[in-house]
Coordinates of C-alpha atoms in Angstrom, one line a residue:
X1 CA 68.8 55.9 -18.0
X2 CA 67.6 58.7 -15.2
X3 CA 66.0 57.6 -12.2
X4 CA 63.9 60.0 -10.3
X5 CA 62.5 59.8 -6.6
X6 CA 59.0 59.2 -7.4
X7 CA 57.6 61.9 -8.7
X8 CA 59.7 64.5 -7.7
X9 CA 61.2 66.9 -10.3
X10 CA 64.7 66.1 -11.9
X11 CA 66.5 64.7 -8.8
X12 CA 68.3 61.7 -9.4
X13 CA 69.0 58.7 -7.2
X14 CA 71.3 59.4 -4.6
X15 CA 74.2 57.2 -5.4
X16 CA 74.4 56.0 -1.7
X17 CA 70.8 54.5 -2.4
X18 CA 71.9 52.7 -5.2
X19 CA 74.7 50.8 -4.0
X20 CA 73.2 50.0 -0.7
X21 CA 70.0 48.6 -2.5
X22 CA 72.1 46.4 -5.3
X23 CA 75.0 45.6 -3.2
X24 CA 73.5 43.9 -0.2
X25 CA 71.8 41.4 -2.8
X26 CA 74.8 41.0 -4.4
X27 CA 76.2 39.8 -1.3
X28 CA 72.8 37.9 -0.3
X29 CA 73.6 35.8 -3.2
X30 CA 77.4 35.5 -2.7
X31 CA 76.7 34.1 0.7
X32 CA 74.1 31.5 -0.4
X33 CA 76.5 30.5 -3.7
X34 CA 79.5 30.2 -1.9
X35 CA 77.5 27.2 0.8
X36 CA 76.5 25.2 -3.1
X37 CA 80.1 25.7 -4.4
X38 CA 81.9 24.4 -1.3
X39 CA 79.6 22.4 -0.1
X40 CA 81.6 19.0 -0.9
X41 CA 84.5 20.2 1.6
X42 CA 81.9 21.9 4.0
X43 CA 80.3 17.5 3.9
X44 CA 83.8 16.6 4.9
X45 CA 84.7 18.9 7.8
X46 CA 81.0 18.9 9.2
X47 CA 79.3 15.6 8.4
X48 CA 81.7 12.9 8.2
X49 CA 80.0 10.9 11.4
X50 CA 77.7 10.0 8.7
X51 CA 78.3 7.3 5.5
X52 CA 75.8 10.0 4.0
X53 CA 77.7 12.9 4.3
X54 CA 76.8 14.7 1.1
X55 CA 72.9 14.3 1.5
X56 CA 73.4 15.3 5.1
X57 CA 75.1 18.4 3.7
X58 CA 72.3 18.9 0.8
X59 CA 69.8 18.8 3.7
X60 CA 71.5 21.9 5.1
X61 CA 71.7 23.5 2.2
X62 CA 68.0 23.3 1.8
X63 CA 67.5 24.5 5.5
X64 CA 68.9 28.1 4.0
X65 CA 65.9 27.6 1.0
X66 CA 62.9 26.5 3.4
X67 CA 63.8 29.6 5.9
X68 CA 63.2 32.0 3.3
X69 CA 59.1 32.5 3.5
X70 CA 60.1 32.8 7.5
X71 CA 61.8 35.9 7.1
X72 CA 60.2 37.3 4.0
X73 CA 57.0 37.6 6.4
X74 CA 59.0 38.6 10.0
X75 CA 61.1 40.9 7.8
X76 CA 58.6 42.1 5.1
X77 CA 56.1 43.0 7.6
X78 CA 58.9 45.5 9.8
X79 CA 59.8 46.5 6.3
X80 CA 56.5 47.9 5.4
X81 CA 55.5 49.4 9.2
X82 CA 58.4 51.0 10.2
X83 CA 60.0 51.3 6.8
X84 CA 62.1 49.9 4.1
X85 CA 65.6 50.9 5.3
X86 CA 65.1 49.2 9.1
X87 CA 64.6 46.1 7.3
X88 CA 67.7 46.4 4.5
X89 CA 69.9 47.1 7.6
X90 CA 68.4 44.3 9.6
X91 CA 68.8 41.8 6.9
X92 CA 72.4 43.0 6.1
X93 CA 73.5 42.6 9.9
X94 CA 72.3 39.0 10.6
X95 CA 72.9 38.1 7.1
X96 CA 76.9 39.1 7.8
X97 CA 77.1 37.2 11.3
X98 CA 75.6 34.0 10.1
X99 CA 78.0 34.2 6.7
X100 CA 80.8 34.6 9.6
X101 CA 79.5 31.7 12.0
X102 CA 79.6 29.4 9.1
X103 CA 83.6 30.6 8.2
X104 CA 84.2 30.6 12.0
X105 CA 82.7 27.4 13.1
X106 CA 84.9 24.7 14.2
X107 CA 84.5 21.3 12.6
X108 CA 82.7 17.9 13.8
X109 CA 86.1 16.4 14.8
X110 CA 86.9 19.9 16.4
X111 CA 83.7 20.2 18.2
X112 CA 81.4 16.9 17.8
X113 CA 78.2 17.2 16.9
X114 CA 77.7 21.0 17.8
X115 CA 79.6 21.8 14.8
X116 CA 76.9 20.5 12.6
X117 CA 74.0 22.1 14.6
X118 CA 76.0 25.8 14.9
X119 CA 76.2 25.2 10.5
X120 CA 72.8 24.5 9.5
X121 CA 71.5 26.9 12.3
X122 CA 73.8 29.8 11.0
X123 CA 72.3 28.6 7.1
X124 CA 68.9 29.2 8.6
X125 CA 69.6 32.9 9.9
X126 CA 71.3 32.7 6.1
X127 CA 67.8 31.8 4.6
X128 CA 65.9 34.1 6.8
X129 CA 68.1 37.0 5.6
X130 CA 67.8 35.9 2.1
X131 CA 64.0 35.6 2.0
X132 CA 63.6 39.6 3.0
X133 CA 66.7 41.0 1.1
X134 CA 65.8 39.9 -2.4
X135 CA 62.4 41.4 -2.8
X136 CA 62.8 44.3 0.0
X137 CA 65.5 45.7 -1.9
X138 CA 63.8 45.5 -5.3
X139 CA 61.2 47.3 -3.5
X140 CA 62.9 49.7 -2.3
X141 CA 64.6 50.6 -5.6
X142 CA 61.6 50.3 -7.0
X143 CA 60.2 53.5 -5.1
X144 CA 62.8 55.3 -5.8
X145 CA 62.4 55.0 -9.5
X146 CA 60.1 56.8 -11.8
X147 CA 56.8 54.4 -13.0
X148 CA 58.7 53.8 -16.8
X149 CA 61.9 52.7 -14.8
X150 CA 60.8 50.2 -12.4
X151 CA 62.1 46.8 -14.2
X152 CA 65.7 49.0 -14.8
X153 CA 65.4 49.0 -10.8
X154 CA 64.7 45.3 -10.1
X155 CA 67.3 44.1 -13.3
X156 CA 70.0 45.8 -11.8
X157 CA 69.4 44.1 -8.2
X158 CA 69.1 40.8 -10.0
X159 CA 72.1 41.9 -12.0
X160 CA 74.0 42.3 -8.6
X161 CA 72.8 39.3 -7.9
X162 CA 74.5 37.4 -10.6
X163 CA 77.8 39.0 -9.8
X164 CA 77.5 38.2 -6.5
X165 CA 77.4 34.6 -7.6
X166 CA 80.1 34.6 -9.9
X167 CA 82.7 36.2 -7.2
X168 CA 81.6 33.6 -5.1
X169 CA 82.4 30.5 -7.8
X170 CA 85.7 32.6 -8.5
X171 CA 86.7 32.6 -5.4
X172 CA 86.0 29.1 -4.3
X173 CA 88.0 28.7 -7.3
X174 CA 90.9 30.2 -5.9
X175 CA 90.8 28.3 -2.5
X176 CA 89.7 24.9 -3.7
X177 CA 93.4 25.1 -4.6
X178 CA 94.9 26.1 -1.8
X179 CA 97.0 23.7 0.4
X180 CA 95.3 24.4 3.6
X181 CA 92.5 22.5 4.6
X182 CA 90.8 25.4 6.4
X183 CA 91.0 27.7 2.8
X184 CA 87.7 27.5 2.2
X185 CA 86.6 29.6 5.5
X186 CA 88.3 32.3 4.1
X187 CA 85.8 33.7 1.5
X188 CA 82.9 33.2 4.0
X189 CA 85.2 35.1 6.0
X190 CA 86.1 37.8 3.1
X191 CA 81.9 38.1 3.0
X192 CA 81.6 38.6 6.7
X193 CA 83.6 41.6 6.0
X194 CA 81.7 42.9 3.1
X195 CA 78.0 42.7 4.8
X196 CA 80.0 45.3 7.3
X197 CA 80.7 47.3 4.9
X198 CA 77.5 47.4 2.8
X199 CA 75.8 47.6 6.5
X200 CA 77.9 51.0 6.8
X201 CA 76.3 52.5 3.8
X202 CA 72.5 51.5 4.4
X203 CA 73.0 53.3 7.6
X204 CA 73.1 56.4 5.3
X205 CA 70.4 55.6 2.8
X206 CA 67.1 57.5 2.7
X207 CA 63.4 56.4 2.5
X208 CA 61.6 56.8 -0.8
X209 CA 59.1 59.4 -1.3
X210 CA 56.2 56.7 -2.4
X211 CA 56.8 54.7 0.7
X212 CA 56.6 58.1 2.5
X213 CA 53.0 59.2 1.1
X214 CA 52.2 55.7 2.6
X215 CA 53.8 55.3 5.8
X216 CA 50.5 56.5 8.0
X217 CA 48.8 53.5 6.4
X218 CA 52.0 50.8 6.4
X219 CA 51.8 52.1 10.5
X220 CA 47.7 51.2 11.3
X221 CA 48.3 47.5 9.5
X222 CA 48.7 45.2 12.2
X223 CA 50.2 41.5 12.3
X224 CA 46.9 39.8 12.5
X225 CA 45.0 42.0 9.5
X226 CA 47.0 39.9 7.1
X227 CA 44.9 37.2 7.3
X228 CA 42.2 39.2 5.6
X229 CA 44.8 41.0 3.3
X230 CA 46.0 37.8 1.9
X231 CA 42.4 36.8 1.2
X232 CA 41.4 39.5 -0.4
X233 CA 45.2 39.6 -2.5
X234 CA 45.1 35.7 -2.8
X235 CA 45.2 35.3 -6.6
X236 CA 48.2 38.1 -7.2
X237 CA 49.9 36.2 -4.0
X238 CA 49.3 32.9 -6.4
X239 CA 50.5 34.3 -9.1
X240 CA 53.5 35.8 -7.2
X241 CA 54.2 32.1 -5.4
X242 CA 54.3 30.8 -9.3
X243 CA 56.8 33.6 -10.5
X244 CA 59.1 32.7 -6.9
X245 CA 58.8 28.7 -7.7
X246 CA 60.0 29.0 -11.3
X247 CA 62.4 31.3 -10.9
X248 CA 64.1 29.1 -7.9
X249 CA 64.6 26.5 -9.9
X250 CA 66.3 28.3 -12.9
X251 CA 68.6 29.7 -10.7
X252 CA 69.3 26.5 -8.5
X253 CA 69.7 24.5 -12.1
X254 CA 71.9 27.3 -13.6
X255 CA 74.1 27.4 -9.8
X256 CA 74.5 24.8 -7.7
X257 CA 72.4 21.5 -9.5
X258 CA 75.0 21.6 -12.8
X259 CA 78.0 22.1 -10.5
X260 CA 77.1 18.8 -8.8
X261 CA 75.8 17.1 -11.0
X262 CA 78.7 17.6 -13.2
X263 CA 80.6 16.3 -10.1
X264 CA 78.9 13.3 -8.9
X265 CA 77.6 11.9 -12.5
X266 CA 80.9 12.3 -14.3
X267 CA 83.5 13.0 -11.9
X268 CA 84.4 16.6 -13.0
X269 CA 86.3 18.6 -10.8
X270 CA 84.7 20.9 -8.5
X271 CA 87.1 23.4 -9.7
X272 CA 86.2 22.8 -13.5
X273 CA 82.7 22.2 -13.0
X274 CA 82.3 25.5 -11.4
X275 CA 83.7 27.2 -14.7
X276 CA 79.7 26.1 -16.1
X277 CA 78.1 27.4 -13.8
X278 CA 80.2 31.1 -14.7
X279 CA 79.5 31.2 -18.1
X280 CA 75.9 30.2 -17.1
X281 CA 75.9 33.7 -14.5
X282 CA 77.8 35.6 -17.8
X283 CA 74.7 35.0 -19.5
X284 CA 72.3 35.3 -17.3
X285 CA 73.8 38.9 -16.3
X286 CA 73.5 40.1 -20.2
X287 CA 69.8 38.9 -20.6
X288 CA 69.3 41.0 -17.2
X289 CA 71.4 44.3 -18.6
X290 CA 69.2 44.0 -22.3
X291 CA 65.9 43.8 -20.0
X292 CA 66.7 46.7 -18.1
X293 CA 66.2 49.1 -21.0
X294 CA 62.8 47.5 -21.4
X295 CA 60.1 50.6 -20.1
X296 CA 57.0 49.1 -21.4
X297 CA 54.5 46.6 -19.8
X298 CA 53.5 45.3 -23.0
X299 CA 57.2 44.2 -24.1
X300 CA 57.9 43.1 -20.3
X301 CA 55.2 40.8 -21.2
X302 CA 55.8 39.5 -24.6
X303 CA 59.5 39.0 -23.0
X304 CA 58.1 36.8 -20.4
X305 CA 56.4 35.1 -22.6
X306 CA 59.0 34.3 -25.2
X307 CA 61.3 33.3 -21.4
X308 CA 58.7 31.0 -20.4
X309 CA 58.5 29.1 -23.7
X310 CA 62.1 28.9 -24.4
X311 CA 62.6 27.3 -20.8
X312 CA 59.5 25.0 -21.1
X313 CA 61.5 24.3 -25.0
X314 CA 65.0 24.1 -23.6
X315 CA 64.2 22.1 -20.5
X316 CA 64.9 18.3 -22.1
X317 CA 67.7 19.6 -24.1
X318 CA 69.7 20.9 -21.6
X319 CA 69.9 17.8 -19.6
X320 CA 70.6 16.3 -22.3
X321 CA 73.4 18.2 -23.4
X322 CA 75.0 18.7 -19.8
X323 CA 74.9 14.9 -19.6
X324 CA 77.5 14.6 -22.8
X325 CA 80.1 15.7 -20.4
X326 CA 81.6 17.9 -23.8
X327 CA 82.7 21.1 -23.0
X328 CA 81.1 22.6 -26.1
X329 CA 77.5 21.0 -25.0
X330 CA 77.4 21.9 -21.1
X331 CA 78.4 25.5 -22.3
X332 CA 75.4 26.0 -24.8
X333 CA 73.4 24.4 -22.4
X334 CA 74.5 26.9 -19.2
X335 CA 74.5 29.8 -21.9
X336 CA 71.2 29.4 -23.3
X337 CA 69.4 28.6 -19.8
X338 CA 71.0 31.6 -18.6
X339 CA 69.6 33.9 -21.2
X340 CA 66.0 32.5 -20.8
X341 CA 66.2 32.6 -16.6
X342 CA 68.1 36.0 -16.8
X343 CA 65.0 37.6 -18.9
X344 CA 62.5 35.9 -16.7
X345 CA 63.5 36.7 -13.4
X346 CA 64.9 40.3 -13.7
X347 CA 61.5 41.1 -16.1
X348 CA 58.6 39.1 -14.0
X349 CA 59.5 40.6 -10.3
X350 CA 58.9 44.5 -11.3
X351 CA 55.4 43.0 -12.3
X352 CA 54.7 41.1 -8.8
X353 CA 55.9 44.8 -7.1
X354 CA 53.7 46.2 -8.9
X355 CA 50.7 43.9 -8.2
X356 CA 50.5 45.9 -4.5
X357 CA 49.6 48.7 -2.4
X358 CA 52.7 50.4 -1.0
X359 CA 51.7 49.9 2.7
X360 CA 52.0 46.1 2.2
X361 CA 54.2 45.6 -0.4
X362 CA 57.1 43.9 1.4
X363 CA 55.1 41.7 3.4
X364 CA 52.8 39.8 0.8
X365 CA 56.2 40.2 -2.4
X366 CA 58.5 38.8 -0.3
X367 CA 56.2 36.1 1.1
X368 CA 54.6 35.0 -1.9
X369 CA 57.9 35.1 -4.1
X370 CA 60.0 33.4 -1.0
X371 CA 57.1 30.3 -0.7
X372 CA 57.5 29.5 -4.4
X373 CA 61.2 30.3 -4.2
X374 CA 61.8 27.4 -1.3
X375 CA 58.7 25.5 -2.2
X376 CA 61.3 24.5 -5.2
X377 CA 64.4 25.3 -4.7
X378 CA 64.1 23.6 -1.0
X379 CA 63.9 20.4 -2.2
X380 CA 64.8 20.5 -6.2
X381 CA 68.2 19.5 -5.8
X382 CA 67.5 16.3 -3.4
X383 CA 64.7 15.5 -5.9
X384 CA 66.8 15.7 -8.8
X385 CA 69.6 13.2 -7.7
X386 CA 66.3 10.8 -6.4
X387 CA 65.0 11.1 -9.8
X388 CA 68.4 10.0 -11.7
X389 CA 68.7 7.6 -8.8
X390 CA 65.2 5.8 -9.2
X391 CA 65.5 5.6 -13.4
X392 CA 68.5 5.3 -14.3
X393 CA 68.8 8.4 -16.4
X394 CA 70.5 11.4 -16.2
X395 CA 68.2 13.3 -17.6
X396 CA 65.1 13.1 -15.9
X397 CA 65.3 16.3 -13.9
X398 CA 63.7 17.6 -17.0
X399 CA 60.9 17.0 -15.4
X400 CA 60.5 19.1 -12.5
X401 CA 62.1 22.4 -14.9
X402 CA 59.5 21.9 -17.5
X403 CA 56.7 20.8 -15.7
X404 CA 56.9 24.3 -14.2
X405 CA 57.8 26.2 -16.5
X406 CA 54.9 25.0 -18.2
X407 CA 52.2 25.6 -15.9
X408 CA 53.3 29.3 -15.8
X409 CA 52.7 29.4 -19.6
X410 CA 49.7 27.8 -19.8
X411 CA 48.1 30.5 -16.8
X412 CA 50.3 33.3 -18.2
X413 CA 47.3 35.2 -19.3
X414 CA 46.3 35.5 -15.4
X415 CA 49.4 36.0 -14.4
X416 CA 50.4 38.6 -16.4
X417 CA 47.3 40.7 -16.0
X418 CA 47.3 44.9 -16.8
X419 CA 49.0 46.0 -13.5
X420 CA 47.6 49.9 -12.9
X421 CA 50.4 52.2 -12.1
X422 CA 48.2 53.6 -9.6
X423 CA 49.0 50.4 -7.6
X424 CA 52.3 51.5 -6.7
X425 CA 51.6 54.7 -5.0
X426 CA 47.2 54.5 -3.7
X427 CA 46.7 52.7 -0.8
X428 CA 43.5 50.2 -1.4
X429 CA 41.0 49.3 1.0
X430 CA 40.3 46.1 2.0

């Protein structure tokens, strides 16, 4: 498929554009996966002053989630006044020197209890970083693309994504198994390294022509306006809080929740159980690939649709199945959830760009979608484990999927309501 620079002739995207757009979220997502994966050993060498060392660690895994909205708004709001590729190299810097503080940090025995605070605060520069780079980038390679190739834009970034989680799980994989107790630094270490490298290439990227036509007005929005901009935007910010809620908790389930819980509930290995949540990312990367060839608003829709019920459908079955502990049943339970979050995620966000002006677009997407995002996935996994905790059962996380997956299908209608193409490039007065 061709991408053109908004509505330039025949030009194609620059390939430099590309990569750095996709590639920093690939690595946005390595980072945060690798914390989930390893997070058992990072509870050992950080928080053993504790009898609760793994819901110590938990906590700071959900420090990275509740940053997010934090930096969306900081972030979003230098993205859209003094333009998209200040913030993509901002985000890519800090995002690389807390990935290296937390493969760098000495441990709790090392350091006492510094070594704790230096972790979870180098997990919140983490979440601050991830909160702008998910939806900036999508932005951004959303601009570049022609109005009939926007959701081939944001799939491929969710597509990098995925692939950014599954190198992570590989390679905790590979040093799980290694003799040396400090093995598991190395691949935050190996991602340090990376973010320099994708910082290298954004240094060369170009802004896109729509954000162009709309810098004068991105420039004469000031900090305090937004209180009166998210007034008058406050039911496509809901709707965009709803999309960002859901599709943190497909991804947390499909990640990190069936690694552990694979772990803690029936003893699996860490290196096994992070085999499911692969093939879950496998599938998940295919569904994203099929909807990138999707051009039309009506079929984005119908797809959402069809997403929304099959995750509301698949929601008690998958718990269900996961809780067999039979390879067979976990893997059509990963496989199928990954299909349904896959089509969801990489289909709904070209739709919440789309909702917005160009002069505010990074500001109120990656707020909105980063609330819902850690309003969720924040706390999901802690609620989870409370849940199975308090009944007995372990398969009453159920709940939280399909209660939400629900309430997006029964508002759908509102939700997914006829987005002008006009919207992307005509600034709109307020």
């Amino acid at each position: 498929m061709k991408l053109l620079i908004g509505k330039s002739n025949n030009s194609t995207i620059p390939k430099v554009t590309v990569y750095g757009s996709i590639l920093g979220h690939g690595l946005e997502m390595y980072d945060f996966t690798l914390y989930g994966a390893l997070i058992s050993l990072i509870s050992e060498a950080y928080f053993t002053f504790s009898n609760s060392s793994f819901y110590l660690a938990l906590l700071s895994l959900s420090t990275g989630y509740i940053a997010r909205p934090f930096g969306a708004l900081l972030i979003g709001y230098m993205a859209d006044k003094y333009g998209r590729k200040i913030g993509l190299i901002f985000t890519i810097f800090c995002a690389s020197l807390a990935t290296g503080a937390i493969g760098l940090c000495p441990t709790y025995e090392q350091i006492g209890i510094i070594a704790p605070v230096v972790l979870v605060c180098a997990r919140l520069l983490q979440g601050i970083c991830a909160g702008a780079e998910t939806s900036n980038s999508s932005v951004f390679l959303t601009e570049h693309c022609q109005k009939d190739s926007t959701s081939f834009g944001t799939s491929m970034i969710f597509f990098s994504g995925g692939l950014g989680c599954i190198l992570a799980l590989l390679v905790s994989l590979i040093f799980l198994e290694t003799e040396y107790l400090w093995g598991w630094r190395i691949p935050f270490i190996i991602g340090m390294i990376i973010g320099i490298v994708i910082l290298l290439i954004r240094l060369k990227i170009n802004e896109g022509f729509i954000y162009e036509k709309s810098r004068y007005h991105s420039q004469q929005i000031k900090f305090k306006d937004y209180y009166n901009i998210v007034v008058f935007y406050n039911k496509k910010i809901i709707t965009t809080i709803m999309c960002g809620a859901l599709s943190g908790i497909t991804s947390t389930t499909l990640i990190v929740f069936s690694n552990l819980f694979l772990q803690k509930q029936h003893g699996i290995k860490t290196a096994e159980s992070l085999l499911f949540s692969i093939y879950g990312l496998i599938a998940f990367l295919f569904s994203c690939f099929f909807c990138s060839k999707i051009n039309s608003k009506i079929i984005r829709k119908k797809v959402i649709r069809i997403s929304l019920i099959g995750i509301t459908i698949w929601s008690l079955p998958y718990f269900l199945l996961l809780d067999k502990n039979i390879f067979i049943y976990s893997l059509s339970a990963q496989v199928v959830l990954g299909i349904f979050a896959g089509a969801f995620i990489s289909t709904t966000k070209s739709l919440v760009i789309e909702q917005f002006p160009v002069y505010i677009r990074c500001t109120l997407v990656s707020l909105g979608y980063n609330f819902g995002y850690a309003m969720t996935s924040g706390i999901y996994i802690l609620l989870s484990f409370w849940l199975i905790n308090f009944t007995g059962y372990n398969f009453t996380p159920f709940i939280l999927l399909s209660i939400f997956a629900l309430s997006m299908l029964l508002i759908v209608d509102k939700i997914l309501n006829e987005v002008n193409n006009s919207d992307i490039e005509t600034p709109h007065t307020i």
